[in-house]
CSV table of C-alpha atoms and ligand atoms in Angstrom, one decimal:
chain,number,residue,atom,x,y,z
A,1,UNK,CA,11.9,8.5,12.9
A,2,UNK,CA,13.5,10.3,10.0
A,3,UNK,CA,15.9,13.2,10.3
A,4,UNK,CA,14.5,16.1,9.3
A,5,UNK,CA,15.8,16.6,5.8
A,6,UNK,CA,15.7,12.9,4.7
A,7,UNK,CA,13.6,13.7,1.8
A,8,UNK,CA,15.0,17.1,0.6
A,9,UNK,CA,14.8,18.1,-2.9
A,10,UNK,CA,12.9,14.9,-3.3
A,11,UNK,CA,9.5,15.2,-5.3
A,12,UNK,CA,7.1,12.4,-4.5
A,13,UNK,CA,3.8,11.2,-6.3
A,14,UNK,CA,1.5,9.5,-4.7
A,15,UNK,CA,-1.9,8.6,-6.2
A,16,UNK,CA,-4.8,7.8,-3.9
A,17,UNK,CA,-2.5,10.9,-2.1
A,18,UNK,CA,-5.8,12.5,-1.4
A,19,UNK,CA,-7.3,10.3,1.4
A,20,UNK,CA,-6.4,7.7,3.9
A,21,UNK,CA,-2.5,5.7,4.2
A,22,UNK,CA,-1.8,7.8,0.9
A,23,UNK,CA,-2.7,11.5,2.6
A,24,UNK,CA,-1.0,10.0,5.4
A,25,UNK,CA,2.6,9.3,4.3
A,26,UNK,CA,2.8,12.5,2.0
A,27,UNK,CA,1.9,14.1,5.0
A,28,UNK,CA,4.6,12.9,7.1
A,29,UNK,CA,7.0,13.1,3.4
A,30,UNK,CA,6.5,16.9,3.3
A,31,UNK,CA,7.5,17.2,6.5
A,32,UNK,CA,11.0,15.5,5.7
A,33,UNK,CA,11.8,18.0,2.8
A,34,UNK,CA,9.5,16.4,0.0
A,35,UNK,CA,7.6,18.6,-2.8
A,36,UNK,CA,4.3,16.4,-3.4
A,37,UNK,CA,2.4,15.7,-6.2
A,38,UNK,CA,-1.1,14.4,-5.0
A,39,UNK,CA,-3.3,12.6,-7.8
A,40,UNK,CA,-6.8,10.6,-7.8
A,41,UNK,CA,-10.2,11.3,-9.4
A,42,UNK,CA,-11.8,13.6,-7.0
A,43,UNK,CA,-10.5,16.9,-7.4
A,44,UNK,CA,-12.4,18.5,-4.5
A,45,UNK,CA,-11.4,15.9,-1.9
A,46,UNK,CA,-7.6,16.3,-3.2
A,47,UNK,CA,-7.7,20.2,-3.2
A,48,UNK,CA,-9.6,20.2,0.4
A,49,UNK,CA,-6.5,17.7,1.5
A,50,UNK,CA,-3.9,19.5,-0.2
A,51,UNK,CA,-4.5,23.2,0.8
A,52,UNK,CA,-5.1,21.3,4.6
A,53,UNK,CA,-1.4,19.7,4.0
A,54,UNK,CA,0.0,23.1,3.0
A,55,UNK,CA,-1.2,24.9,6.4
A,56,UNK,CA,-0.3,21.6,8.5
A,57,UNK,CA,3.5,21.3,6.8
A,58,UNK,CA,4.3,24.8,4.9
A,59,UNK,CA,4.9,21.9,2.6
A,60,UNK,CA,4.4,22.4,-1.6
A,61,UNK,CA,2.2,20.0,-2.4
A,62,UNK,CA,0.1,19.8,-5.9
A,63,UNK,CA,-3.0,18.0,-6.4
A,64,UNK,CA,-3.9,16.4,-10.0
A,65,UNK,CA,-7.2,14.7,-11.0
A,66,UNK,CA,-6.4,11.6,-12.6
A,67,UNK,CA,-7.7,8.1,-13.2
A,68,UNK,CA,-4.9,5.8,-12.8
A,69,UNK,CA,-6.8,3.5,-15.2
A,70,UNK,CA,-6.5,5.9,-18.1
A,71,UNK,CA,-2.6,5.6,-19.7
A,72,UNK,CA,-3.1,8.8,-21.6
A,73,UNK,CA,-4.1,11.0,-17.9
A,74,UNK,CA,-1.1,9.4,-16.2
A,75,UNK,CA,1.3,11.0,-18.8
A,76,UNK,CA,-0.6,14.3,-18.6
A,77,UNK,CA,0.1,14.1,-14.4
A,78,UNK,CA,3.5,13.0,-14.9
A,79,UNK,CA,4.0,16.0,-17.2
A,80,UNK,CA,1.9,18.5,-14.8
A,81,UNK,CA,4.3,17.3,-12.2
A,82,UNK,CA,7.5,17.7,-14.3
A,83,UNK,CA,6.3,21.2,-15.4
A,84,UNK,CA,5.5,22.4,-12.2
A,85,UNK,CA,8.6,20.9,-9.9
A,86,UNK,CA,11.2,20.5,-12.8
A,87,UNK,CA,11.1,16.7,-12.1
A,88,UNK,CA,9.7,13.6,-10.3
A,89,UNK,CA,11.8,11.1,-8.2
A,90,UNK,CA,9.5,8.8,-6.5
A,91,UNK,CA,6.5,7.4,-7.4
A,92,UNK,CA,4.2,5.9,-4.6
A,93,UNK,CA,1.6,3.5,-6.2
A,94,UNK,CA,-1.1,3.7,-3.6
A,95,UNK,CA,-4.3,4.4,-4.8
A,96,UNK,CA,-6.4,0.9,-5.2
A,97,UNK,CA,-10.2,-0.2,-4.8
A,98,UNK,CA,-11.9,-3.3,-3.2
A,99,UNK,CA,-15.1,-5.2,-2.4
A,100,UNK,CA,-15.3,-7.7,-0.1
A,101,UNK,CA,-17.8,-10.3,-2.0
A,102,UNK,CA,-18.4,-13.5,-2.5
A,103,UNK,CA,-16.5,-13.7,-6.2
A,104,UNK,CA,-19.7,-15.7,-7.4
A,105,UNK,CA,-21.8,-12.3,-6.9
A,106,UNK,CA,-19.5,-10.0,-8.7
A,107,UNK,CA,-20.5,-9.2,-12.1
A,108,UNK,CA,-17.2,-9.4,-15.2
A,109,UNK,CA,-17.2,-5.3,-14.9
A,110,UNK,CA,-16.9,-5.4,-11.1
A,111,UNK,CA,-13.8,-7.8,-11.3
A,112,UNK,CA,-12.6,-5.6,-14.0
A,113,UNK,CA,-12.9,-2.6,-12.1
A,114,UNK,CA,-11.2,-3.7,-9.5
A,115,UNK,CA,-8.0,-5.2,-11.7
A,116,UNK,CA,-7.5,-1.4,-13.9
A,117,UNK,CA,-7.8,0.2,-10.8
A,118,UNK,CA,-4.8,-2.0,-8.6
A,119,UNK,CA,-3.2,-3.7,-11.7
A,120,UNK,CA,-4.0,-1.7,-14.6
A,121,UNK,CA,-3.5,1.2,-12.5
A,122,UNK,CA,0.0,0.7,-10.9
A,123,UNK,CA,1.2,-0.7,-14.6
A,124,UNK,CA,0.8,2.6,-16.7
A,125,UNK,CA,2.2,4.9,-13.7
A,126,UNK,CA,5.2,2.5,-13.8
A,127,UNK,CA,5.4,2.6,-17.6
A,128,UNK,CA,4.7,6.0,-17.5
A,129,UNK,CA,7.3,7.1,-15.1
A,130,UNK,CA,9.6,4.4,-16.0
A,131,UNK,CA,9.7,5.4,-19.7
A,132,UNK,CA,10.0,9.6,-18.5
A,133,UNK,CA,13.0,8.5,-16.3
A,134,UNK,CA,14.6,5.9,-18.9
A,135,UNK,CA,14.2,8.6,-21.4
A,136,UNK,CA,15.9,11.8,-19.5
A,137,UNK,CA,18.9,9.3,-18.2
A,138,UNK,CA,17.6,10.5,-14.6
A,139,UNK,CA,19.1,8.2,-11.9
A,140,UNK,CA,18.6,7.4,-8.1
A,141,UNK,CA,14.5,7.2,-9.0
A,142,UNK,CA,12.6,5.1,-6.6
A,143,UNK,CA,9.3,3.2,-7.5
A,144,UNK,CA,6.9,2.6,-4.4
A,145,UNK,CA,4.1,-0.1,-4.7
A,146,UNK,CA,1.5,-0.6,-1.6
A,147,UNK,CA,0.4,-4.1,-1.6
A,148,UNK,CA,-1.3,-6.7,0.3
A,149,UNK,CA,0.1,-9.6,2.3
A,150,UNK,CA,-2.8,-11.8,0.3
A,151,UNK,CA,-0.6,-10.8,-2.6
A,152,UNK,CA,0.9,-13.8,-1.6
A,153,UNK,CA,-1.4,-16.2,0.0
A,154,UNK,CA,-4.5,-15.1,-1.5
A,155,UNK,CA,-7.4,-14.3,0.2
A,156,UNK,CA,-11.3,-15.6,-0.5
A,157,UNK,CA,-13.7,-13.0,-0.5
A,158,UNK,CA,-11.5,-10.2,-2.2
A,159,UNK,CA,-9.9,-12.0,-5.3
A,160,UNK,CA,-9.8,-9.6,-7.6
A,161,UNK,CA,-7.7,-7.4,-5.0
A,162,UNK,CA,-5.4,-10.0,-4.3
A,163,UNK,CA,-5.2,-11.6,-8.3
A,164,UNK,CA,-3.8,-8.2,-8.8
A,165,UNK,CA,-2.2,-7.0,-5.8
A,166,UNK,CA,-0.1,-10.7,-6.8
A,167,UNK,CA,0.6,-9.1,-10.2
A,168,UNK,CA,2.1,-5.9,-8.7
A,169,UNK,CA,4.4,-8.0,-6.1
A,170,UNK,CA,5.5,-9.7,-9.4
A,171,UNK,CA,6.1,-6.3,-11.4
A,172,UNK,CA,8.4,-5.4,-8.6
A,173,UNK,CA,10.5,-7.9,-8.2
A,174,UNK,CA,10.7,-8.4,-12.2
A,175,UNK,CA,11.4,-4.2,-13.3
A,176,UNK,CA,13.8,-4.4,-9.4
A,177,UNK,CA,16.1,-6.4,-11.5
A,178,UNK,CA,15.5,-5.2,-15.4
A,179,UNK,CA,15.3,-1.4,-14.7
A,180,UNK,CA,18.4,-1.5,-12.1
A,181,UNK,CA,20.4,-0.1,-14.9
A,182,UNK,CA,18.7,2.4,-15.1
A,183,UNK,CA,19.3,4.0,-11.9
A,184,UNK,CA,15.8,3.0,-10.7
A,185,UNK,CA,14.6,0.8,-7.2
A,186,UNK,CA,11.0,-1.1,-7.0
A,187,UNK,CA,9.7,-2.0,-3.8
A,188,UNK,CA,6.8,-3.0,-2.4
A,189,UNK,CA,5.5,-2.3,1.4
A,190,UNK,CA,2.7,-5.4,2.5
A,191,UNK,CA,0.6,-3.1,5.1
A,192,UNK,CA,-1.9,-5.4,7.4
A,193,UNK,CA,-5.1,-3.6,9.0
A,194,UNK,CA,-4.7,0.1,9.5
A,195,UNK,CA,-8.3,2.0,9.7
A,196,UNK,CA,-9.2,4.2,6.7
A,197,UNK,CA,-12.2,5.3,5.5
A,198,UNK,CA,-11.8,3.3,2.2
A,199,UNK,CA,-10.5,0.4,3.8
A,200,UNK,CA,-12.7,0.0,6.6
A,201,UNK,CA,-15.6,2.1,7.1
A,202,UNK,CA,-16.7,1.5,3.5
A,203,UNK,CA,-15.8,-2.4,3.0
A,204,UNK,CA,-16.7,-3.1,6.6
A,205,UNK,CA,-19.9,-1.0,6.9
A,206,UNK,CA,-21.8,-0.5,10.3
A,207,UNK,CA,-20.6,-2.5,13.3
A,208,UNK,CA,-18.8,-4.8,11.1
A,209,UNK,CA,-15.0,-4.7,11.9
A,210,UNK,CA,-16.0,-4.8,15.9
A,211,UNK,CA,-18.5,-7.7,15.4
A,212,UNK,CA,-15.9,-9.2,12.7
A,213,UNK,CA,-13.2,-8.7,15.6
A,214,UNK,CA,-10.5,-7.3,12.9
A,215,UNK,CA,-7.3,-6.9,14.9
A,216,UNK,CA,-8.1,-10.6,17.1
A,217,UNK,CA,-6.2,-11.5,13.9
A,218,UNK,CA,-3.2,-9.5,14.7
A,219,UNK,CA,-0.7,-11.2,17.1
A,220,UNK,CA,0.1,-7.9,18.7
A,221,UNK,CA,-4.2,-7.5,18.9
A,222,UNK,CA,-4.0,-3.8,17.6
A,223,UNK,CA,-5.0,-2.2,14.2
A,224,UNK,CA,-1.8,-0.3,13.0
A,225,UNK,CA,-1.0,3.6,13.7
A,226,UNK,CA,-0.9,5.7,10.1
A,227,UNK,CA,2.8,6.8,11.3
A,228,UNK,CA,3.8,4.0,11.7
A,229,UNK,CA,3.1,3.1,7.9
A,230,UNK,CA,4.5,6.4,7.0
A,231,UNK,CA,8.2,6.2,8.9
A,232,UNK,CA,8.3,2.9,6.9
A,233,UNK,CA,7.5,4.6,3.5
A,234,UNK,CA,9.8,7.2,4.1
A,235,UNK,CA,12.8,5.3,4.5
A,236,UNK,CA,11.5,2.9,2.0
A,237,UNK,CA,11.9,6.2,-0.7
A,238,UNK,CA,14.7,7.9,0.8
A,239,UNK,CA,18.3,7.3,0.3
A,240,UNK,CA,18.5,5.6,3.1
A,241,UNK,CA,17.1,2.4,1.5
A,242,UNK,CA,19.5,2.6,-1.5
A,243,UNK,CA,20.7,-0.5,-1.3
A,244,UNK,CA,17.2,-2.2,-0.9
A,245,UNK,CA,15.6,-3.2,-4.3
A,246,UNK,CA,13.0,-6.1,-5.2
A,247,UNK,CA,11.8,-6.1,-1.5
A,248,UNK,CA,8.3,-6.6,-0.1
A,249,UNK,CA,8.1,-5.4,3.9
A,250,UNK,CA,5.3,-6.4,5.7
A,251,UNK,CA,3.8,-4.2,8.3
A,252,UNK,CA,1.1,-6.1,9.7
A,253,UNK,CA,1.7,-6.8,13.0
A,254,UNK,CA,1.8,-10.5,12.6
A,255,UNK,CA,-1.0,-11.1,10.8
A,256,UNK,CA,0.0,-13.2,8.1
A,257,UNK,CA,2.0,-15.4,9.8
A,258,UNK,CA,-0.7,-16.3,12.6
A,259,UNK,CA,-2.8,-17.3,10.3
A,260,UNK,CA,-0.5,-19.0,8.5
A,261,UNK,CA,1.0,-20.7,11.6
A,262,UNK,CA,-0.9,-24.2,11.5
A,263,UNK,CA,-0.5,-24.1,15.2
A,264,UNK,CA,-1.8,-20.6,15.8
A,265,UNK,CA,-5.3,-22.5,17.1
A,266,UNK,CA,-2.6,-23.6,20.5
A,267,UNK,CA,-3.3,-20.1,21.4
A,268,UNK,CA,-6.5,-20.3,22.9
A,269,UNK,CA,-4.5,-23.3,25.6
A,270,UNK,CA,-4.1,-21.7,28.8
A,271,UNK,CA,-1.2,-21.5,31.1
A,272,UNK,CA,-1.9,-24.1,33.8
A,273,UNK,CA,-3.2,-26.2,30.7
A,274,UNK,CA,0.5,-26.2,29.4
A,275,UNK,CA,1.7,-27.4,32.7
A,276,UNK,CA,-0.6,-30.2,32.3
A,277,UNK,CA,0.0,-31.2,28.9
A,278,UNK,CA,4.1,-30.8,29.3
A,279,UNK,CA,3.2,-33.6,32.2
A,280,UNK,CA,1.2,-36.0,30.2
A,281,UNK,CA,4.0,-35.3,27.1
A,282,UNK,CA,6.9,-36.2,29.8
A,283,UNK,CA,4.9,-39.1,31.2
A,284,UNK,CA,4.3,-40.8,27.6
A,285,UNK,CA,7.9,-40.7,26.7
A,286,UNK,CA,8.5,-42.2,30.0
A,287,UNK,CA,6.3,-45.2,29.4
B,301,HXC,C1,-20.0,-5.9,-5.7
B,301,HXC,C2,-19.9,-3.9,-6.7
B,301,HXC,C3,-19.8,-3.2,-5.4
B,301,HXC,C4,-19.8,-4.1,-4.2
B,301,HXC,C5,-19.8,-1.7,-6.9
B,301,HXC,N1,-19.9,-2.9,-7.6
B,301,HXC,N2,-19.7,-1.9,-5.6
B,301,HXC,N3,-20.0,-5.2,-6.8
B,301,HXC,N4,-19.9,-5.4,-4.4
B,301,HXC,N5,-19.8,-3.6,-3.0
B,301,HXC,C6,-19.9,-3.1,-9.0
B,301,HXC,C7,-20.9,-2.2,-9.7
B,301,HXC,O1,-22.2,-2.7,-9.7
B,301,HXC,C8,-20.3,-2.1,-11.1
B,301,HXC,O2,-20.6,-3.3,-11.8
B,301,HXC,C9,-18.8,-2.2,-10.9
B,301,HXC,O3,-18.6,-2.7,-9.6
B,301,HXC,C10,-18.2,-0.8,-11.0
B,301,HXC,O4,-18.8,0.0,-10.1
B,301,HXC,P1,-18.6,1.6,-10.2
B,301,HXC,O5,-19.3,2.2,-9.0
B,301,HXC,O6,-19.1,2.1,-11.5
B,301,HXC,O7,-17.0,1.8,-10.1
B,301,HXC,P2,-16.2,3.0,-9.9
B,301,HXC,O8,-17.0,4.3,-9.9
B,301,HXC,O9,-15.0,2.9,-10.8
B,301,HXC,O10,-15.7,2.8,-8.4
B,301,HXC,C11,-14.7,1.9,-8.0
B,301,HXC,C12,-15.0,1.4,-6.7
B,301,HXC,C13,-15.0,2.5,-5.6
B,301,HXC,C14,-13.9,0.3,-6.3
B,301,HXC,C15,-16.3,0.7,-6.8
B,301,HXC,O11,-15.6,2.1,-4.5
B,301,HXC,C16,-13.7,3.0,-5.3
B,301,HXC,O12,-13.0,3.6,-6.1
B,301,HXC,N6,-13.2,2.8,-4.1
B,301,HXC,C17,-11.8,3.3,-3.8
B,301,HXC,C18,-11.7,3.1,-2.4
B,301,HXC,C19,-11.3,1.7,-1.9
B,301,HXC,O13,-11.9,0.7,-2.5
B,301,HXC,N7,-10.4,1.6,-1.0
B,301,HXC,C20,-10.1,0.4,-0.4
B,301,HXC,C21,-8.7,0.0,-0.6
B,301,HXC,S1,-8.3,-1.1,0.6
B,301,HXC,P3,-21.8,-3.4,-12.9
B,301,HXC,O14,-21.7,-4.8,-13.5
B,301,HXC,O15,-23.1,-3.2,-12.1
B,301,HXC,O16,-21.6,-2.3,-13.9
B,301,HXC,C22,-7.5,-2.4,0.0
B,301,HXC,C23,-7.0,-3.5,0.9
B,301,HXC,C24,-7.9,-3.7,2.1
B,301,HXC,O17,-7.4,-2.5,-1.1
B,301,HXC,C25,-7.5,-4.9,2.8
B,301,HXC,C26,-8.4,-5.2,4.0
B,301,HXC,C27,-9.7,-5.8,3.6
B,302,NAP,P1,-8.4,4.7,0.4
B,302,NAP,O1,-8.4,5.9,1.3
B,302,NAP,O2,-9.8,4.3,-0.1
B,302,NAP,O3,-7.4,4.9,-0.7
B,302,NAP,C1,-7.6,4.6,-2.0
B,302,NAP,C2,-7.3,5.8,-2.9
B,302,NAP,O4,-7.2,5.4,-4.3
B,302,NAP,C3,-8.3,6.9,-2.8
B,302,NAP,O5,-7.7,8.1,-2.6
B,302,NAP,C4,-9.0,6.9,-4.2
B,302,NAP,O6,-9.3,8.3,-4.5
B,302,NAP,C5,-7.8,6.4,-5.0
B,302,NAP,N1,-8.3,5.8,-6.3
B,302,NAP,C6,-9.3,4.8,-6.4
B,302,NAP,N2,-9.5,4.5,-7.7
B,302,NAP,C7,-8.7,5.4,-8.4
B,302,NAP,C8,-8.4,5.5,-9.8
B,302,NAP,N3,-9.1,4.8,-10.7
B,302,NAP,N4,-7.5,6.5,-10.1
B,302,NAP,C9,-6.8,7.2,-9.2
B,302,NAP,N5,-7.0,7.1,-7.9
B,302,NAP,C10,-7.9,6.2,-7.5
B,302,NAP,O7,-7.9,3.4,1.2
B,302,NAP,P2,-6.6,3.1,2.0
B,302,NAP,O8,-6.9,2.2,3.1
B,302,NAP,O9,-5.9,4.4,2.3
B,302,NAP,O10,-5.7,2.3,1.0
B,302,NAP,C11,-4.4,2.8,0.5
B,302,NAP,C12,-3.6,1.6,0.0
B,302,NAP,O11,-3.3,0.8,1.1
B,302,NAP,C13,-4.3,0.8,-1.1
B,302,NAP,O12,-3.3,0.3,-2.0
B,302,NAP,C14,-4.8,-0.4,-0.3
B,302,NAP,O13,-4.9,-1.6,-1.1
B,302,NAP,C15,-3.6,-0.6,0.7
B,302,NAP,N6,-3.9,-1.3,1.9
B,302,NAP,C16,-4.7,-0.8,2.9
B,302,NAP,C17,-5.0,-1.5,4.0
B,302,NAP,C18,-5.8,-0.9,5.2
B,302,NAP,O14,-6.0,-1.6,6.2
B,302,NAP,N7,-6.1,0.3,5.1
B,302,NAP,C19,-4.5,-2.8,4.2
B,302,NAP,C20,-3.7,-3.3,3.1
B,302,NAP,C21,-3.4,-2.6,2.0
B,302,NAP,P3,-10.5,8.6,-5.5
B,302,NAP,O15,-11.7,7.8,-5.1
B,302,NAP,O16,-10.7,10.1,-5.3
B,302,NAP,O17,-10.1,8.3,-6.9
């Protein structure tokens, strides 16, 4: 979608780069110019994806072990980043986790782990970064967050996703506007179902997302394409979006709003059902 240098000179971090949405867009990123810095805690899935990137791109990409939830390893990835590129202009807050429960069978340290992962998580990269950024007087930076779109309606069964997916929709919007002056944009980009391994094969084990019929939810009845994500995330970091700051996009297909619409049910009325109903309607008002 881009043109091919959109991203030049940039150098993007994304943690949780290693696997799914977040391998994903740096993918397509190194491919518009980027230099990548890939982060999570497994260091032999992020070396196997990186050196994998490298042959597929002739992209520079960099993979760093770190546990989002852990303020001091941030700074040491932001520094590993800054000492190996020179500096960092994006970071892409990706890397999350999730159980799809019943909240009454999850214990206090399984809610927790889930809020330092998302909340925690996205919090000290953002302070991290933010601070390194504030600090250097470095402008035109760009903060990245993926969310949910039950960030803003909640959603049972996953509540300690979306109590802290919520919290990163607010951090946006609130650093958009206090950290402006510094040069800096926060967004946020609301993705609905797009197969992962994280996402789907492990929360939806088994025959799960065909029995649970996952994209019936989707008015355009398909999952999302990865590329699809990633030509959003790209413009979302590039200069392109300069103007765009404090903005959640949601690329979902429709999702959301069908099952927000109250009369989303009217779909299952068929056609010559609608000719009959328009007659009784007509012939009421007549009356
Ligand atoms: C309930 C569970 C559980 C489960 C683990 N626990 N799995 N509780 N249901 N399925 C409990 C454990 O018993 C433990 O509590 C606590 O959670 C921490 O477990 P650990 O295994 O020690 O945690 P950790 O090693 O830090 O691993 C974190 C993780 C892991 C979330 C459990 O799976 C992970 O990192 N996943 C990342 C991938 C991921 O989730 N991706 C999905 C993102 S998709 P106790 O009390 O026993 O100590 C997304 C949006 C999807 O966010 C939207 C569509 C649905
Ligand atoms: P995924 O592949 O499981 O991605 C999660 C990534 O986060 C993994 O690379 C994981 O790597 C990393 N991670 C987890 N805990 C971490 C920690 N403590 N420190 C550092 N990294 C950590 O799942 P995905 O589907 O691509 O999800 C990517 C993003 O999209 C997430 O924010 C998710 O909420 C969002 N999302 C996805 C969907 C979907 O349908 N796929 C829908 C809505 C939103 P390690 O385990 O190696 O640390």
């Amino acid at each position: 979608m881009m043109v091919s240098d959109a991203l030049a000179d940039k150098v993007v971090v994304v943690t949780g780069g290693g696997t799914g949405l977040g391998r994903s867009m740096t993918e397509y990123f190194l491919t518009l110019g980027a230099k990548a810095v890939i982060t999570s805690r497994k260091k032999d899935v992020l070396e196997k994806t990186a050196s994998e990137m490298r042959a597929s791109t002739c992209g520079e990409v960099l993979p760093v072990v770190c546990d989002v939830r852990n303020y001091e390893e941030v700074e040491n990835m932001l520094q590993a980043a800054v000492s190996h590129f020179g500096k960092v202009d994006i970071l892409l807050n990706n890397a999350a986790g999730n159980f799809i429960s019943p909240t009454e069978r999850l214990s206090p340290n399984a809610f927790d782990t889930i809020i330092d992962i998302v909340l925690k998580g996205t919090k000290n990269c953002t302070l991290a970064f933010g601070k390194h950024w504030i600090a250097k007087k470095q402008e035109n930076t760009v903060v990245l967050n993926i969310v949910t779109t039950y960030a803003w309606t909640g959603s049972p069964y996953v509540v300690p996703s979306a109590m802290a997916k919520a919290g990163v929709l607010a951090m946006t919007r609130s650093l958009a506007v206090e950290w402006a002056k510094y040069g800096m944009r926060h967004n946020a980009i609301a993705p609905g179902p797009f197969p992962t391994t994280g996402a789907w094969t492990r929360l939806m084990p088994g025959d799960m997302p065909e029995r649970l019929d996952v994209v019936k939810q989707v008015p355009l009845r398909r999952a999302g394409d990865h590329q699809e994500l990633a030509n959003l995330a790209a413009y979302m970091i590039s200069d392109f979006s300069a103007y765009v700051n404090g903005e959640v996009i949601t690329i979902d297909g429709g999702e959301w709003l069908q099952d927000a619409g109250q009369l989303a049910f009217l779909d299952q009325v068929k056609p010559e059902e609608w000719d009959l109903l328009e007659k009784m309607t007509k012939a009421v008002k007549g009356s």
